[in-house]
Amino acid sequence: MFYVLAALIVLAALASVLAPSARLVLVAVMACEVLVGVLLIAAGAYLLGAIATVVPALSLLGVTALLRRAGYAPLLADAPGLATGWPLPVGAAGAIGVLLVWVTATRVDDVATSTSGPNLITLVHYRTPVSVGVAVVLAVVAIAGGLMIGRTGDDERVVDRAAESRRLREQRSRLRREHRAAARSQRDVGGGSQ
Amino acid sequence: MNVGPAHYAVLSAILFVIGLVGVSARRNVLAALASLSVLFSAPVVAAVGYAESGGGSIPRLGDALALFTLAALCAELLVGGAVAALLWRRAETADLDELAELDA
């Protein structure tokens, strides 16, 4: 079970990095998050698994719903591929990956365990209500922040309307110029032939 | 074959590397955001795998840390999506290279 889920998670993660359009990227990352949630449930963390399955998927759906509104459609279309100079970050990530796999696969059982209780992490301790409360506050602040950043204000609507009317005006004047130029060239051709 | 903390740790490392490659090498702002989500999933898998495999001396600490990471993941998705929309409205591009040139 673990191996099947792990393989599916890695495939979904790879698809989210390599997919050619932003829409496919969002679908792949949603699949990856849901599969991670299923893995957590299979590992025995039932509540956390349920949260990991539902909450990130809902966040992604929210982002997708926001970007499906008029005006953002091109944002969900084809996504350009890798940035210029991509071999350097890919090489660095590969080196970090080799180091991580080597350390975690060979040394994870050597992690020192303390019997004196939580000294460093005093905020979360192991009181679940505290950590749930802090996580909920963080999520609420994120939602409020996202709405504040992503909202369209009255002044922006006015500016958008002005920009749209200017674009239409410029398009009309360009078309008029082209028509005039075409008529003049036709007249010149006609005059030359007479 | 028993699944222990090392298995979760290796899966977490693989997810971390895939996310890191996506964040640093993709040009589209939404694709980079999605890769950041994959990167955020890595510590969740590691913390829960370690906690559920009986590691550590503090009961449920792995679950608490994973919960924080999930909250941070959702915050990143929501705020990042809003920032992507804002960038699109201002610059009409989602290409990180072009946005960097605009900034310069």
Coordinates of C-alpha atoms in Angstrom, one line a residue:
Chain A
M1 CA 0.0 0.0 0.0
F2 CA 2.7 2.5 1.0
Y3 CA 4.7 1.8 -2.2
V4 CA 1.7 2.2 -4.5
L5 CA 0.7 5.4 -2.9
A6 CA 4.3 6.7 -2.8
A7 CA 4.7 5.9 -6.6
L8 CA 1.4 7.7 -7.3
I9 CA 2.5 10.7 -5.2
V10 CA 5.8 11.0 -7.0
L11 CA 4.1 10.7 -10.4
A12 CA 1.6 13.4 -9.5
A13 CA 4.4 15.6 -8.2
L14 CA 6.4 15.1 -11.4
A15 CA 3.3 15.9 -13.5
S16 CA 2.8 19.1 -11.6
V17 CA 6.4 20.2 -12.4
L18 CA 6.3 19.1 -16.1
A19 CA 2.7 19.8 -17.2
P20 CA 2.6 22.2 -20.2
S21 CA -0.4 24.2 -19.1
A22 CA -1.3 25.9 -15.8
R23 CA -4.6 24.2 -15.6
L24 CA -3.0 20.7 -15.8
V25 CA -0.4 21.8 -13.2
L26 CA -3.2 22.7 -10.8
V27 CA -5.0 19.4 -11.4
A28 CA -1.7 17.4 -10.9
V29 CA -0.9 19.3 -7.6
M30 CA -4.4 18.7 -6.4
A31 CA -4.1 15.0 -7.1
C32 CA -0.7 15.0 -5.3
E33 CA -2.2 16.7 -2.2
V34 CA -5.1 14.3 -2.1
L35 CA -2.8 11.3 -2.4
V36 CA -0.6 12.7 0.4
G37 CA -3.8 12.9 2.6
V38 CA -4.6 9.2 1.7
L39 CA -1.1 8.2 2.6
L40 CA -1.4 9.9 6.0
I41 CA -4.7 8.1 6.6
A42 CA -3.0 4.8 5.6
A43 CA -0.2 5.6 8.1
G44 CA -2.7 5.9 10.9
A45 CA -3.1 9.7 11.2
Y46 CA -6.8 9.7 10.4
L47 CA -7.8 13.2 11.4
L48 CA -4.7 14.8 9.9
G49 CA -5.1 12.7 6.8
A50 CA -8.7 13.9 6.4
I51 CA -7.5 17.5 6.8
A52 CA -4.7 17.0 4.3
T53 CA -7.1 15.5 1.8
V54 CA -9.7 18.2 2.0
V55 CA -8.2 21.5 3.0
P56 CA -5.4 21.9 0.3
A57 CA -7.8 20.7 -2.4
L58 CA -10.4 23.3 -1.3
S59 CA -7.7 26.0 -1.3
L60 CA -6.7 25.0 -4.8
L61 CA -10.3 24.9 -6.0
G62 CA -10.7 28.4 -4.5
V63 CA -7.7 29.7 -6.4
T64 CA -8.9 28.0 -9.6
A65 CA -12.4 29.6 -9.1
L66 CA -10.8 33.0 -8.7
L67 CA -8.7 32.6 -11.8
R68 CA -11.6 31.3 -13.9
R69 CA -13.2 34.7 -13.6
A70 CA -13.2 37.0 -16.6
G71 CA -9.9 38.6 -17.3
Y72 CA -7.7 35.8 -15.8
A73 CA -8.4 33.1 -18.4
P74 CA -5.0 33.5 -20.2
L75 CA -3.3 32.9 -16.8
L76 CA -4.7 29.3 -16.8
A77 CA -3.7 28.7 -20.4
D78 CA -0.3 27.4 -21.6
A79 CA 2.5 27.8 -19.1
P80 CA 6.0 28.4 -20.5
G81 CA 8.5 25.7 -19.7
L82 CA 11.7 25.9 -17.8
A83 CA 13.4 29.2 -17.0
T84 CA 16.6 30.2 -18.7
G85 CA 19.6 28.7 -16.9
W86 CA 17.5 25.8 -15.5
P87 CA 20.4 23.2 -15.4
L88 CA 21.9 25.0 -12.4
P89 CA 18.8 24.9 -10.1
V90 CA 18.1 21.3 -11.3
G91 CA 21.7 20.3 -10.5
A92 CA 21.6 22.0 -7.1
A93 CA 18.2 20.3 -6.3
G94 CA 19.6 17.0 -7.3
A95 CA 22.6 17.4 -5.1
I96 CA 20.4 18.4 -2.1
G97 CA 18.2 15.4 -2.9
V98 CA 21.1 13.0 -2.9
L99 CA 22.3 14.4 0.4
L100 CA 18.7 14.2 1.9
V101 CA 18.1 10.6 0.8
W102 CA 21.5 9.5 2.0
V103 CA 21.1 11.2 5.4
T104 CA 17.4 10.1 5.9
A105 CA 17.8 6.6 4.6
T106 CA 20.9 5.8 6.5
R107 CA 20.8 7.9 9.7
V108 CA 17.1 8.3 10.6
D109 CA 17.3 5.6 13.2
D110 CA 20.1 7.4 14.9
V111 CA 18.0 10.5 15.8
A112 CA 18.6 11.2 19.5
T113 CA 15.5 11.0 21.6
S114 CA 15.3 13.0 24.8
T115 CA 13.6 11.9 28.0
S116 CA 13.5 15.4 29.5
G117 CA 10.5 16.5 27.6
P118 CA 10.1 19.3 25.0
N119 CA 12.7 21.9 25.7
L120 CA 12.9 23.7 22.4
I121 CA 9.4 23.6 21.1
T122 CA 7.5 25.2 24.0
L123 CA 4.8 26.9 22.0
V124 CA 3.1 23.8 20.5
H125 CA 4.2 21.4 23.3
Y126 CA 1.9 18.5 22.5
R127 CA -1.4 20.1 23.4
T128 CA -3.5 19.5 20.3
P129 CA -6.0 22.3 21.0
V130 CA -3.2 24.9 21.0
S131 CA -1.8 23.7 17.7
V132 CA -5.3 23.5 16.1
G133 CA -6.1 27.0 17.3
V134 CA -2.8 28.4 15.9
A135 CA -3.4 26.6 12.6
V136 CA -7.0 27.9 12.4
V137 CA -5.8 31.5 13.1
L138 CA -3.1 31.1 10.4
A139 CA -5.7 29.9 7.9
V140 CA -8.1 32.7 8.7
V141 CA -5.4 35.3 8.3
A142 CA -4.4 33.7 5.0
I143 CA -7.9 33.8 3.7
A144 CA -8.3 37.5 4.8
G145 CA -4.9 38.3 3.3
G146 CA -5.7 36.6 0.0
L147 CA -9.0 38.5 -0.3
M148 CA -7.2 41.8 0.6
I149 CA -4.5 41.2 -2.0
G150 CA -6.7 39.8 -4.7
R151 CA -9.7 42.1 -4.5
T152 CA -10.4 44.7 -7.2
G153 CA -11.0 48.1 -5.7
D154 CA -13.2 50.9 -7.0
D155 CA -10.3 52.9 -8.2
E156 CA -8.9 49.9 -10.1
R157 CA -12.2 49.3 -11.8
V158 CA -12.2 52.9 -13.0
V159 CA -8.6 52.6 -14.2
D160 CA -9.5 49.3 -16.0
R161 CA -12.5 50.8 -17.7
A162 CA -10.4 53.8 -18.8
A163 CA -7.7 51.5 -20.1
E164 CA -10.2 49.4 -22.0
S165 CA -11.9 52.5 -23.6
R166 CA -8.4 53.9 -24.6
R167 CA -7.5 50.5 -26.2
L168 CA -10.8 50.5 -28.2
R169 CA -10.2 54.1 -29.3
E170 CA -6.7 53.3 -30.4
Q171 CA -7.9 50.2 -32.2
R172 CA -10.6 52.3 -34.1
S173 CA -8.1 55.0 -35.1
R174 CA -5.6 52.4 -36.3
L175 CA -8.4 50.7 -38.4
R176 CA -9.3 54.2 -39.8
R177 CA -5.7 54.9 -40.7
E178 CA -5.4 51.5 -42.4
H179 CA -8.6 52.0 -44.4
R180 CA -7.4 55.5 -45.5
A181 CA -4.0 54.1 -46.5
A182 CA -5.7 51.3 -48.4
A183 CA -8.1 53.7 -50.2
R184 CA -5.2 56.1 -51.1
S185 CA -3.1 53.2 -52.6
Q186 CA -6.1 52.1 -54.6
R187 CA -6.7 55.6 -55.8
D188 CA -3.0 55.9 -56.8
V189 CA -3.1 52.6 -58.6
G190 CA -6.3 53.7 -60.4
G191 CA -4.9 57.1 -61.3
G192 CA -1.6 55.5 -62.5
S193 CA -3.5 53.1 -64.8
Q194 CA -5.5 56.0 -66.4
Chain B
M1 CA 8.6 -5.6 4.5
N2 CA 7.9 -3.2 7.3
V3 CA 7.5 0.5 6.5
G4 CA 9.5 2.6 8.9
P5 CA 10.5 6.2 9.3
A6 CA 13.2 5.9 6.7
H7 CA 10.7 5.1 4.0
Y8 CA 8.7 8.2 4.8
A9 CA 11.9 10.2 5.0
V10 CA 13.0 9.1 1.5
L11 CA 9.6 9.8 0.0
S12 CA 9.7 13.2 1.7
A13 CA 13.2 13.9 0.3
I14 CA 12.0 13.0 -3.2
L15 CA 9.0 15.3 -2.9
F16 CA 11.3 18.1 -1.6
V17 CA 13.6 17.8 -4.6
I18 CA 10.8 17.7 -7.1
G19 CA 9.2 20.8 -5.5
L20 CA 12.6 22.6 -5.4
V21 CA 13.2 21.9 -9.1
G22 CA 9.8 23.2 -10.0
V23 CA 10.1 26.3 -7.8
S24 CA 13.5 27.2 -9.2
A25 CA 13.1 26.1 -12.8
R26 CA 9.5 26.9 -13.9
R27 CA 8.8 30.3 -15.5
N28 CA 5.1 30.4 -14.9
V29 CA 4.0 32.0 -11.6
L30 CA 1.2 29.4 -11.1
A31 CA 3.5 26.5 -11.9
A32 CA 6.0 27.8 -9.4
L33 CA 3.2 28.2 -6.8
A34 CA 2.1 24.6 -7.4
S35 CA 5.7 23.3 -7.1
L36 CA 5.9 25.2 -3.8
S37 CA 2.9 23.2 -2.6
V38 CA 4.7 20.0 -3.5
L39 CA 7.7 21.2 -1.6
F40 CA 5.4 22.0 1.4
S41 CA 4.1 18.4 1.3
A42 CA 7.5 17.0 2.0
P43 CA 7.7 17.9 5.7
V44 CA 4.1 16.8 6.2
V45 CA 5.0 13.3 5.0
A46 CA 8.2 13.2 7.0
A47 CA 6.7 14.5 10.3
V48 CA 3.6 12.2 10.2
G49 CA 5.6 9.2 9.0
Y50 CA 8.1 9.6 11.8
A51 CA 5.3 10.2 14.4
E52 CA 3.2 7.2 13.3
S53 CA 6.2 4.9 13.1
G54 CA 6.8 5.5 16.8
G55 CA 9.8 7.8 16.5
G56 CA 10.6 10.7 18.8
S57 CA 10.1 11.2 22.5
I58 CA 7.2 13.7 22.3
P59 CA 3.9 12.1 21.6
R60 CA 1.9 13.6 18.6
L61 CA 4.5 16.3 18.1
G62 CA 4.9 15.1 14.5
D63 CA 1.2 15.5 13.9
A64 CA 1.2 19.0 15.4
L65 CA 4.1 20.1 13.2
A66 CA 2.3 18.6 10.2
L67 CA -0.8 20.5 11.0
F68 CA 1.2 23.8 11.1
T69 CA 2.8 22.9 7.8
L70 CA -0.7 22.2 6.3
A71 CA -2.0 25.6 7.5
A72 CA 1.1 27.2 6.0
L73 CA 0.5 25.3 2.7
C74 CA -3.1 26.6 2.5
A75 CA -1.9 30.2 3.4
E76 CA 0.7 29.9 0.6
L77 CA -1.9 28.7 -1.9
L78 CA -4.4 31.4 -1.1
V79 CA -2.0 34.4 -0.8
G80 CA 0.1 33.1 -3.7
G81 CA -3.0 32.8 -5.9
A82 CA -4.1 36.3 -5.0
V83 CA -0.6 37.6 -5.7
A84 CA -0.6 35.8 -9.1
A85 CA -3.9 37.5 -9.9
L86 CA -2.6 40.9 -8.9
L87 CA 0.6 40.5 -11.0
W88 CA -1.5 39.5 -14.0
R89 CA -3.8 42.5 -13.5
R90 CA -0.8 44.9 -13.2
A91 CA 1.7 43.4 -15.7
E92 CA -0.5 41.1 -17.9
T93 CA 2.1 38.4 -17.7
A94 CA 2.6 35.3 -15.7
D95 CA 6.1 34.7 -16.8
L96 CA 8.6 35.1 -13.9
D97 CA 11.5 36.1 -16.3
E98 CA 9.4 38.9 -17.7
L99 CA 8.2 40.0 -14.3
A100 CA 11.8 40.1 -13.1
E101 CA 12.7 42.3 -16.1
L102 CA 9.8 44.6 -15.3
D103 CA 10.9 44.9 -11.7
A104 CA 14.5 45.8 -12.9

